[in-house]
Coordinates of C-alpha atoms in Angstrom, one line a residue:
X117 CA 13.9 -2.3 -0.7
X118 CA 10.8 -0.6 0.0
X119 CA 11.5 3.4 0.7
X120 CA 9.2 6.2 2.7
X121 CA 9.7 8.0 -0.7
X122 CA 7.6 5.3 -2.5
X123 CA 5.1 5.8 -0.2
X124 CA 4.8 9.2 -0.9
X125 CA 5.1 8.9 -4.7
X126 CA 2.5 6.6 -4.8
X127 CA 0.1 9.3 -3.1
X128 CA 1.4 11.9 -5.6
X129 CA 0.6 9.8 -8.7
X130 CA -2.8 9.1 -7.7
X131 CA -3.7 12.5 -7.0
X132 CA -2.2 13.6 -10.4
X133 CA -4.3 10.6 -12.2
X134 CA -1.2 9.0 -13.3
X135 CA -2.4 5.7 -11.4
X136 CA -6.1 4.6 -11.9
X137 CA -8.0 5.3 -8.6
X138 CA -11.4 5.9 -7.2
X139 CA -12.4 9.2 -5.9
X140 CA -11.8 7.7 -2.2
X141 CA -8.3 6.8 -2.8
X142 CA -7.6 9.8 -4.0
X143 CA -9.1 11.7 -1.3
X144 CA -6.9 9.4 1.4
X145 CA -3.8 10.3 -0.6
X146 CA -4.9 14.0 -1.0
X147 CA -5.5 14.0 2.8
X148 CA -1.6 12.4 3.5
X149 CA 0.1 15.0 1.3
X150 CA -2.0 17.5 3.0
X151 CA -0.6 16.1 6.4
X152 CA 2.9 16.1 5.5
X153 CA 2.7 19.9 4.6
X154 CA 0.6 21.3 7.1
X155 CA 0.2 18.5 9.9
X156 CA 2.5 20.2 11.7
X157 CA -0.2 23.4 12.4
X158 CA -2.4 21.5 14.5
X159 CA 0.4 19.2 16.1
X160 CA 0.7 15.9 13.4
X161 CA 4.3 15.2 12.6
X162 CA 6.0 12.8 10.0
X163 CA 8.5 11.0 11.0
X164 CA 10.4 9.3 8.4
X165 CA 12.7 7.3 10.5
X166 CA 9.2 5.2 12.2
X167 CA 8.0 5.1 8.7
X168 CA 11.0 3.3 7.4
X169 CA 11.3 1.1 10.4
X170 CA 7.9 -0.8 9.6
X171 CA 9.2 -1.1 5.7
X172 CA 12.8 -2.1 6.8
X173 CA 10.9 -5.1 8.8
X174 CA 9.2 -6.4 5.7
X175 CA 12.6 -7.1 4.5
X176 CA 12.8 -10.2 6.7
X177 CA 9.1 -10.9 6.1
X178 CA 8.8 -13.8 3.8
X179 CA 5.6 -15.0 0.9
X180 CA 4.3 -18.0 2.6
X181 CA 2.0 -19.0 -0.3
X182 CA 2.4 -19.8 -4.1
X183 CA 5.9 -19.5 -6.2
X184 CA 7.1 -16.9 -4.2
X185 CA 6.9 -18.9 -1.1
X186 CA 9.7 -18.3 1.3
X187 CA 11.2 -15.4 -0.8
X188 CA 11.1 -11.6 1.0
X189 CA 8.2 -9.9 0.6
X190 CA 8.5 -7.0 -2.3
X191 CA 5.8 -4.6 -0.7
X192 CA 3.5 -3.2 -3.5
X193 CA 3.1 0.9 -3.5
X194 CA -0.3 1.0 -1.9
X195 CA 1.3 -1.4 0.7
X196 CA 3.7 1.1 1.2
X197 CA 1.2 3.7 1.5
X198 CA -0.5 2.1 4.3
X199 CA 2.4 1.3 6.1
X200 CA 4.0 4.9 6.1
X201 CA 0.6 6.4 7.1
X202 CA 0.1 3.9 10.2
X203 CA 3.5 4.3 11.3
X204 CA 4.9 7.4 10.3
X205 CA 2.4 10.1 11.8
X206 CA 3.1 10.8 15.3
X207 CA 1.6 13.4 17.8
X208 CA 2.8 14.6 21.4
X209 CA 2.0 12.5 24.4
X210 CA -0.4 15.0 26.7
X211 CA -0.7 14.2 30.4
X212 CA -4.6 14.2 31.0
X213 CA -4.1 15.9 34.5
X214 CA -1.9 18.9 33.3
X215 CA -2.8 19.0 30.0
X216 CA 0.9 19.7 28.7
X217 CA 3.3 17.4 26.7
X218 CA 5.0 14.7 28.5
X219 CA 8.7 15.1 28.6
X220 CA 11.6 12.2 28.3
X221 CA 14.6 12.0 30.6
X222 CA 16.5 14.6 28.1
X223 CA 13.7 17.0 28.1
X224 CA 12.3 16.4 24.9
X225 CA 8.7 15.9 23.9
X226 CA 7.5 12.0 23.8
X227 CA 6.0 11.3 20.6
X228 CA 3.4 8.6 20.0
X229 CA 1.7 7.3 17.0
X230 CA -1.5 9.3 15.8
X231 CA -3.4 6.7 14.2
X232 CA -5.3 4.5 16.8
X233 CA -8.1 3.1 14.5
X234 CA -7.6 2.0 10.7
X235 CA -9.8 0.7 8.0
X236 CA -8.7 -0.9 5.1
X237 CA -11.4 -1.9 2.2
X238 CA -10.1 -3.5 -0.8
X239 CA -11.2 -6.5 -3.2
X240 CA -10.2 -10.0 -2.4
X241 CA -6.9 -11.6 -3.7
X242 CA -5.1 -8.2 -3.3
X243 CA -3.0 -9.7 -0.1
X244 CA -4.4 -7.6 2.4
X245 CA -4.1 -10.6 4.8
X246 CA -0.5 -11.0 4.1
X247 CA -0.2 -7.1 5.2
X248 CA -1.9 -7.7 8.0
X249 CA 0.1 -10.7 9.4
X250 CA 3.0 -8.6 9.0
X251 CA 1.6 -5.7 10.7
X252 CA 0.8 -8.2 13.6
X253 CA 4.3 -9.4 13.6
X254 CA 6.1 -5.7 14.0
X255 CA 3.6 -4.6 16.7
X256 CA 4.2 -7.9 18.4
X257 CA 7.9 -7.9 18.8
X258 CA 9.5 -5.1 16.9
X259 CA 7.3 -2.1 18.2
X260 CA 9.2 -1.7 21.5
X261 CA 6.3 -2.3 23.3
X262 CA 6.6 -4.2 26.3
X263 CA 3.9 -7.4 27.2
X264 CA 2.3 -6.7 23.9
X265 CA -0.9 -8.3 23.4
X266 CA -1.9 -8.7 19.7
X267 CA -4.9 -10.5 18.4
X268 CA -6.5 -11.3 14.7
X269 CA -10.3 -11.4 15.2
X270 CA -13.1 -12.5 13.2
X271 CA -16.6 -14.3 13.2
X272 CA -15.3 -17.5 13.5
X273 CA -11.7 -19.2 14.8
X274 CA -10.9 -20.4 11.5
X275 CA -11.3 -17.0 9.8
X276 CA -9.2 -15.4 12.7
X277 CA -6.8 -18.1 11.7
X278 CA -6.2 -16.8 8.3
X279 CA -4.0 -13.6 9.3
X280 CA -2.6 -15.4 12.4
X281 CA -1.2 -18.6 10.3
X282 CA 0.0 -16.5 7.8
X283 CA 2.2 -14.9 10.5
X284 CA 3.2 -18.5 11.9
X285 CA 4.2 -19.4 8.5
X286 CA 6.0 -16.4 7.9
X287 CA 8.4 -17.2 11.0
X288 CA 8.8 -21.0 9.9
X289 CA 9.8 -19.9 6.4
X290 CA 12.4 -17.4 8.0
X291 CA 13.9 -18.9 10.8
X292 CA 17.1 -17.1 10.7
X293 CA 15.6 -13.9 11.2
X294 CA 11.6 -13.6 12.3
X295 CA 12.8 -17.2 14.0
X296 CA 15.1 -15.7 16.1
X297 CA 12.7 -13.0 17.5
X298 CA 9.5 -15.2 17.7
X299 CA 8.5 -18.4 19.1
X300 CA 5.1 -20.0 18.4
X301 CA 3.1 -23.0 19.5
X302 CA -0.4 -24.1 17.5
X303 CA -2.6 -21.0 18.5
X304 CA 0.3 -18.6 20.0
X305 CA 2.9 -16.4 18.7
X306 CA 5.2 -15.2 21.5
X307 CA 8.4 -13.4 22.2
X308 CA 9.8 -13.8 25.7
X309 CA 12.2 -10.9 26.0
X310 CA 9.4 -8.4 26.1
X311 CA 6.4 -10.9 27.4
X312 CA 4.5 -10.4 24.3
X313 CA 2.2 -12.2 22.4
X314 CA 0.1 -12.8 19.2
X315 CA -3.3 -15.3 19.1
X316 CA -6.3 -15.7 16.9
X317 CA -9.8 -14.9 18.5
X318 CA -13.0 -16.2 17.8
X319 CA -16.4 -13.8 17.7
X320 CA -17.3 -14.8 20.8
X321 CA -17.1 -11.3 22.7
X322 CA -18.1 -12.7 26.3
X323 CA -14.6 -14.3 26.2
X324 CA -12.8 -11.1 25.2
X325 CA -13.2 -9.1 28.4
X326 CA -10.1 -8.3 30.4
X327 CA -7.8 -8.0 27.4
X328 CA -5.3 -5.1 27.0
X329 CA -4.8 -4.7 23.5
X330 CA -1.7 -3.0 21.7
X331 CA -2.9 -4.1 17.9
X332 CA -6.4 -5.8 17.2
X333 CA -6.6 -7.1 13.5
X334 CA -10.1 -7.6 12.5
X335 CA -10.6 -9.5 9.7
X336 CA -13.6 -9.3 7.2
X337 CA -15.4 -6.7 9.2
X338 CA -18.3 -7.0 6.8
X339 CA -19.2 -10.6 8.1
X340 CA -19.6 -9.2 11.6
X341 CA -23.3 -9.2 12.2
X342 CA -23.1 -7.3 15.7
X343 CA -20.9 -4.5 16.6
X344 CA -19.9 -6.7 19.8
X345 CA -16.1 -7.9 18.9
X346 CA -15.7 -4.4 17.5
X347 CA -16.5 -2.7 20.3
X348 CA -14.8 -4.9 23.0
X349 CA -11.6 -4.6 21.2
X350 CA -12.0 -1.0 21.0
X351 CA -12.5 -0.8 24.4
X352 CA -9.7 -3.1 25.3
X353 CA -7.3 -0.4 23.7
X354 CA -7.7 2.2 26.0
X355 CA -5.1 1.5 28.2
X356 CA -2.3 1.5 25.4
X357 CA -0.6 4.7 24.6
X358 CA -0.3 3.9 20.8
X359 CA -2.4 0.7 20.0
X360 CA -4.0 0.0 16.7
X361 CA -7.3 -1.2 15.8
X362 CA -6.8 -2.3 12.2
X363 CA -10.3 -3.3 9.9
X364 CA -9.4 -5.2 6.8
X365 CA -12.3 -6.5 4.7
X366 CA -14.1 -6.5 1.6
X367 CA -17.6 -5.2 0.8
X368 CA -20.6 -6.7 2.2
X369 CA -24.2 -6.6 1.7
X370 CA -25.5 -5.8 5.4
X371 CA -25.6 -1.9 5.8
X372 CA -27.0 -2.0 9.2
X373 CA -23.5 -4.0 10.5
X374 CA -20.5 -2.9 11.9
X375 CA -18.8 -2.5 9.0
X376 CA -20.8 -0.3 7.0
X377 CA -20.8 2.2 9.8
X378 CA -17.0 2.3 10.3
X379 CA -17.0 2.6 6.2
X380 CA -19.8 5.6 6.0
X381 CA -17.7 7.1 9.2
X382 CA -14.4 6.6 7.2
X383 CA -15.7 8.2 4.2
X384 CA -16.9 11.3 6.0
X385 CA -13.6 11.9 7.3
X386 CA -11.9 11.5 3.8
X387 CA -14.5 14.0 2.4
X388 CA -13.8 16.5 5.3
X389 CA -17.5 16.1 6.8
X390 CA -15.7 14.9 10.0
X391 CA -12.5 15.7 11.5
X392 CA -10.5 12.6 13.3
X393 CA -6.9 12.7 13.3
X394 CA -6.7 9.5 15.0
X395 CA -8.7 7.6 12.1
X396 CA -7.1 6.3 8.7
X397 CA -9.0 5.1 5.9
X398 CA -8.4 4.0 2.2
X399 CA -11.1 2.5 0.7
X400 CA -10.4 0.8 -2.9
X401 CA -13.7 0.7 -5.0
X402 CA -15.4 1.6 -8.2
X403 CA -17.1 5.6 -8.4
X404 CA -20.6 5.8 -8.9
X405 CA -21.8 5.5 -12.6
X406 CA -18.5 3.5 -13.3
X407 CA -19.1 0.3 -15.9
X408 CA -18.5 -2.8 -13.8
X409 CA -17.6 -4.7 -16.8
X410 CA -14.6 -2.0 -18.4
X411 CA -11.5 -3.4 -17.4
X412 CA -10.1 0.4 -17.2
X413 CA -11.8 0.8 -14.0
X414 CA -10.9 -3.1 -12.4
X415 CA -7.7 -1.2 -10.6
X416 CA -9.9 1.3 -8.6
X417 CA -10.8 -1.7 -6.4
X418 CA -7.7 -3.7 -7.5
X419 CA -4.3 -2.1 -6.8
X420 CA -2.7 -5.4 -6.6
X421 CA -4.0 -6.6 -10.4
X422 CA -1.4 -7.9 -12.3
X423 CA 0.8 -8.4 -9.1
X424 CA -0.8 -10.5 -6.6
X425 CA -4.5 -10.7 -8.8
X426 CA -4.6 -12.3 -12.3
X427 CA -6.2 -10.3 -15.2
X428 CA -7.1 -13.4 -16.9
X429 CA -9.0 -14.7 -13.6
X430 CA -10.8 -11.0 -13.2
X431 CA -11.7 -11.3 -17.0
X432 CA -13.2 -15.0 -16.4
X433 CA -15.0 -13.8 -13.3
X434 CA -16.3 -10.9 -15.0
X435 CA -17.7 -12.8 -18.1
X436 CA -19.7 -15.2 -15.7
X437 CA -21.1 -12.4 -14.0
X438 CA -22.2 -10.6 -17.2
X439 CA -23.8 -13.6 -18.5
X440 CA -25.1 -15.2 -15.5
X441 CA -27.2 -12.5 -13.1
X442 CA -26.9 -14.9 -10.0
X443 CA -23.4 -14.5 -10.1
X444 CA -23.5 -10.9 -10.4
X445 CA -23.7 -9.8 -6.7
X446 CA -20.9 -11.9 -5.5
X447 CA -18.4 -10.4 -8.7
X448 CA -19.6 -6.9 -7.7
X449 CA -18.6 -7.3 -3.6
X450 CA -15.8 -9.6 -3.6
X451 CA -13.6 -8.5 -6.7
X452 CA -14.9 -5.1 -7.4
X453 CA -15.9 -3.9 -3.3
X454 CA -19.2 -2.5 -4.3
X455 CA -21.8 -2.7 -1.6
X456 CA -24.4 -4.2 -3.5
X457 CA -27.5 -3.6 -1.4
X458 CA -26.7 -0.3 0.2
X459 CA -29.0 2.3 -0.4
X460 CA -27.4 5.1 -2.5
X461 CA -26.5 8.4 -0.9
X462 CA -28.9 11.2 -1.7
X463 CA -26.9 14.7 -1.3
X464 CA -24.0 15.7 -3.2
X465 CA -22.0 17.3 -0.5
X466 CA -19.9 18.9 -2.5
X467 CA -22.9 21.2 -3.6
X468 CA -24.4 21.3 0.0
X469 CA -21.0 22.8 1.0
X470 CA -21.1 25.5 -1.5
X471 CA -24.5 26.6 -0.9
X472 CA -24.3 30.5 0.6
X473 CA -25.0 31.1 3.9
X474 CA -28.7 32.2 5.0
X475 CA -29.6 35.8 5.6
X476 CA -29.8 38.0 8.3
X477 CA -32.2 38.1 11.1
X478 CA -33.1 41.5 9.9
X479 CA -34.0 40.3 6.6
X480 CA -35.7 37.1 7.6
X481 CA -37.9 38.6 9.7
X482 CA -39.6 40.0 6.8
X483 CA -40.0 37.1 4.8
X484 CA -42.9 34.2 5.4
X485 CA -41.6 31.2 7.3
X486 CA -42.4 27.7 8.1
X487 CA -41.1 25.4 10.2
X488 CA -40.8 21.6 10.8
X489 CA -40.4 19.2 13.9
X490 CA -38.9 15.8 14.5
X491 CA -39.1 14.8 17.9
X492 CA -38.0 11.3 17.4
X493 CA -38.1 9.6 20.4
X494 CA -37.3 10.4 23.9
X495 CA -34.1 9.0 24.1
X496 CA -32.5 10.3 20.9
X497 CA -31.8 13.8 19.0
X498 CA -34.8 16.3 18.5
X499 CA -34.7 18.6 15.4
X500 CA -36.2 22.0 14.4
X501 CA -36.0 23.6 11.3
X502 CA -36.9 27.0 10.0
X503 CA -37.6 27.6 6.5
X504 CA -38.0 30.7 4.8
X505 CA -38.9 32.2 1.2
X506 CA -37.5 35.2 0.0
X507 CA -38.8 37.3 -3.0
X508 CA -36.5 36.0 -5.1
X509 CA -37.8 32.5 -4.5
X510 CA -34.7 31.4 -2.7
X511 CA -35.0 29.5 0.3
X512 CA -32.9 30.2 3.8
X513 CA -32.9 27.9 6.6
X514 CA -31.9 27.7 10.2
X515 CA -31.5 24.3 12.3
X516 CA -31.6 23.7 15.8
X517 CA -31.1 20.7 17.8
X518 CA -31.2 19.0 21.5
X519 CA -30.3 15.4 22.8
X520 CA -30.3 14.2 26.5
X521 CA -26.7 14.1 27.7
X522 CA -27.4 10.7 29.2
X523 CA -27.7 9.2 25.7
X524 CA -24.2 10.2 25.0
X525 CA -23.1 7.0 27.4
X526 CA -24.5 4.6 25.4
X527 CA -23.8 6.1 22.0
X528 CA -20.8 4.5 19.7
X529 CA -17.4 6.1 20.8
X530 CA -17.1 7.9 17.6
X531 CA -20.5 9.2 17.5
X532 CA -20.5 10.2 21.3
X533 CA -17.4 12.3 20.6
X534 CA -18.8 14.1 17.7
X535 CA -22.1 14.8 19.8
X536 CA -19.7 16.4 22.6
X537 CA -17.4 18.6 20.1
X538 CA -20.9 20.2 18.6
X539 CA -22.2 20.5 22.2
X540 CA -19.3 22.6 23.2
X541 CA -19.4 24.6 20.0
X542 CA -23.1 25.3 20.5
X543 CA -24.6 23.4 17.7
X544 CA -26.0 20.8 19.8
X545 CA -28.0 21.3 23.1
X546 CA -27.3 19.0 25.6
X547 CA -30.5 18.2 28.2
X548 CA -30.4 17.1 31.6
X549 CA -31.1 13.4 32.2
X550 CA -31.3 10.1 30.3
X551 CA -34.8 11.5 28.1
X552 CA -35.7 14.3 26.5
X553 CA -38.1 16.6 28.3
X554 CA -40.9 17.8 25.6
X555 CA -42.2 20.7 27.9
X556 CA -38.8 21.9 27.6
X557 CA -38.5 21.4 23.7
X558 CA -42.2 23.1 23.7
X559 CA -40.5 26.4 25.6
X560 CA -37.5 26.1 23.4
X561 CA -39.0 26.1 20.1
X562 CA -41.5 28.8 21.3
X563 CA -38.8 31.3 22.0
X564 CA -37.0 30.1 18.8
X565 CA -40.0 31.3 16.3
X566 CA -40.7 34.3 18.4
X567 CA -41.0 37.3 16.2
X568 CA -40.9 35.5 12.7
X569 CA -43.5 35.8 10.1
X570 CA -44.5 31.9 10.7
X571 CA -47.3 30.6 8.2
X572 CA -47.6 27.0 9.9
X573 CA -45.5 24.4 12.1
X574 CA -45.3 20.9 10.5
X575 CA -45.0 17.7 12.6
X576 CA -45.3 14.0 12.5
X577 CA -48.2 13.1 14.1
X578 CA -46.6 9.6 15.1
X579 CA -44.5 10.9 17.9
X580 CA -45.6 14.4 18.6
X581 CA -49.5 14.8 18.7
X582 CA -49.5 15.9 22.7
X583 CA -46.4 18.4 21.9
X584 CA -48.6 19.6 18.8
X585 CA -51.5 20.1 21.3
X586 CA -49.6 21.9 23.6
X587 CA -48.6 24.3 20.8
X588 CA -51.6 24.8 19.3
X589 CA -53.0 26.1 22.4
X590 CA -50.2 28.7 22.2
X591 CA -52.0 29.9 19.1
X592 CA -49.5 28.3 17.0
X593 CA -50.7 27.3 13.4
X594 CA -50.1 23.4 13.8
X595 CA -50.4 21.2 11.0
X596 CA -49.8 17.2 10.8
X597 CA -47.3 15.8 8.2
X598 CA -47.2 11.9 8.4
X599 CA -43.9 10.6 7.3
X600 CA -45.2 9.1 3.8
X601 CA -43.8 9.3 0.6
X602 CA -46.7 11.1 -0.6
X603 CA -45.7 14.2 1.7
X604 CA -42.1 13.5 1.6
X605 CA -41.0 12.9 -2.0
X606 CA -41.5 16.1 -3.6
X607 CA -40.1 17.7 -0.5
X608 CA -36.9 16.0 -1.1
X609 CA -37.0 16.8 -4.8
X610 CA -37.8 20.3 -4.5
X611 CA -35.2 20.8 -2.0
X612 CA -32.7 18.9 -3.9
X613 CA -33.4 20.9 -7.1
X614 CA -33.1 24.1 -4.8
X615 CA -29.5 23.3 -3.6
X616 CA -28.8 21.7 -7.1
X617 CA -29.8 25.4 -8.6
X618 CA -28.0 27.6 -5.9
X619 CA -31.4 28.6 -4.7
X620 CA -30.6 27.3 -1.1
X621 CA -29.1 28.7 2.0
X622 CA -28.4 27.3 5.1
X623 CA -26.6 28.4 8.6
X624 CA -23.8 26.1 8.1
X625 CA -24.7 23.8 11.2
X626 CA -22.3 21.0 11.2
X627 CA -24.7 18.6 12.9
X628 CA -27.2 19.2 9.9
X629 CA -24.3 19.1 7.4
X630 CA -23.6 15.4 9.1
X631 CA -27.0 14.6 8.9
X632 CA -27.6 15.5 5.3
X633 CA -24.6 13.2 3.9
X634 CA -26.6 10.4 6.2
X635 CA -29.5 10.2 4.2
X636 CA -29.9 7.5 1.7
X637 CA -32.5 6.9 -0.9
X638 CA -34.0 3.9 -3.0
X639 CA -36.4 5.2 -5.6
X640 CA -39.5 2.9 -6.4
X641 CA -41.0 2.1 -9.9
X642 CA -42.5 5.6 -10.2
X643 CA -39.4 7.2 -9.4
X644 CA -40.7 8.4 -5.6
X645 CA -38.1 8.9 -3.2
X646 CA -38.1 8.9 1.1
X647 CA -35.6 9.5 3.2
X648 CA -33.9 6.8 5.0
X649 CA -30.3 6.4 6.9
X650 CA -27.3 4.7 6.1
X651 CA -26.9 3.0 9.6
X652 CA -28.8 3.1 12.7
X653 CA -26.5 5.9 14.5
X654 CA -26.5 8.2 11.5
X655 CA -29.2 10.1 12.2
X656 CA -31.4 12.1 9.8
X657 CA -33.5 14.1 12.2
X658 CA -32.6 17.3 10.5
X659 CA -33.3 16.5 7.4
X660 CA -36.5 15.0 8.1
X661 CA -37.7 18.3 9.9
X662 CA -36.6 20.1 7.0
X663 CA -38.8 18.1 4.5
X664 CA -41.3 18.3 6.9
X665 CA -41.4 22.1 6.8
X666 CA -40.8 22.3 2.9
X667 CA -43.7 19.9 2.8
X668 CA -46.2 22.5 4.2
X669 CA -44.3 25.4 2.1
X670 CA -45.2 23.4 -1.1
X671 CA -48.9 23.3 -0.3
X672 CA -49.4 26.8 1.1
X673 CA -46.1 28.7 -0.2
X674 CA -47.4 30.2 -3.1
X675 CA -49.0 33.5 -3.8
X676 CA -52.6 33.6 -2.4
X677 CA -54.8 34.4 -5.9
X678 CA -56.5 37.7 -6.1
X679 CA -60.5 36.4 -5.9
X680 CA -61.7 40.2 -5.9
X681 CA -63.9 40.7 -9.2
X682 CA -64.3 36.8 -10.3
X683 CA -68.0 36.8 -8.8
X684 CA -68.6 40.4 -10.6
X685 CA -68.1 38.6 -14.1
X686 CA -69.4 35.2 -14.2
X687 CA -69.3 32.9 -17.1
X688 CA -72.8 32.8 -18.4
X689 CA -73.6 29.1 -20.2
X690 CA -74.9 29.7 -23.8
X691 CA -73.4 33.2 -24.0

């Protein structure tokens, strides 16, 4: 019988290094242990009875495939860890009108589940669909939710039926237990007592409107070419007090899609770049630099290796991938859970976080300063960065950001929430309307650089020609910096060297930190680099402005040579 302590012990063993695990799994386990100890400080509590309830439910859930078909599922430790996270953590239900906790008839605070979204990424054949099918059944008829609507969704109806059919077969193979709770038809599982249902859904988002979802399970999220299904399901959970949108997937190759966007957001939560107490994430994959063909690394992506996934099958696939290059991408994505075409992250965010703070305004005004502007387009973030060079050769920066308030209505929900949080804290300025007023930004920039020892202000001529002309008319020394590899590669490498060499100081602006974590690179054959972004919504305007300023600082930031006396002592040919 699985117990809550099994899940806690798993997390402790991962963190201690006793269990082979990648960095992202260790971070997930550390987050769990931290929240057990410190969660109550911010209103997050762990309810062991709730966590045990879902584990006890699995005592009645049978295997549906293979030699163990019909026998009760023996949950693996990593399964237990996921389940007690999703169903054990609770928070007080808050009345939206009063802002106060809701009380029950006995005067006790009503508690609801903490996690509303979950991202589970793991290599194939680790029984993630089996785990998800059990969750779907639990939330259909054992969660105490009246009229629960549970759906498994995928790009095709056949894919969506994998989770659903496993759930239906669980009922068939356990007629005396699950069969007493649920009835089923070809494409429907239902519970008459609570008027609840569980059904598969295809990816036609136009047919998903009007849903009132208690649980949405999105299978193989990496295969979704658009974000339509995810957005519709996410919107449809809003009316439920403790709904769950659960993504299960292996790695893929489309870094522009919704899966990579969710993955990127999940990693930022795990690494502490973004705070979101409603989002659970666990990602089983190899670490950067790991040898793909070293068996010792395989459990990082395959927590069920040796239990539900065979070692000999992994060895066979690895041998084929090593000998046949054409087979390698499939082995990396499906069996090592590695995104094969995604560009690599540029910045070591741990080193960025450890950078010292920018000097005081009193000191900065005495040092030469270069500025960079990234106006982007009129419906997106605008960024400005000031970069000073101190007498010791250290860099100091400050950043400023603007965005039209109307843009928040069209941004993905999790991004819009970040923008609002930063705006409330004074790190991001919301401007009126749907578009940026460049005249307003010009006045803001003029005021921001007033009193500084400005050397040059760099800008991208592609989007800011009129803006730069307006600044030039005010006497500002503006310089075009086209966004090319030639201009930005050395600026990026120089910035990186300063950060790694502890010679870079920044103002701890969380918007800039988020954007730095979004920068990806793919070196060319000459080892040149250029800033790209991991997903369309992961903006990099701040870093672009920084590299623009750094590009000009590299050109004219050295000391001016003393030319006096040069012509008084010329070199005479023949002497």
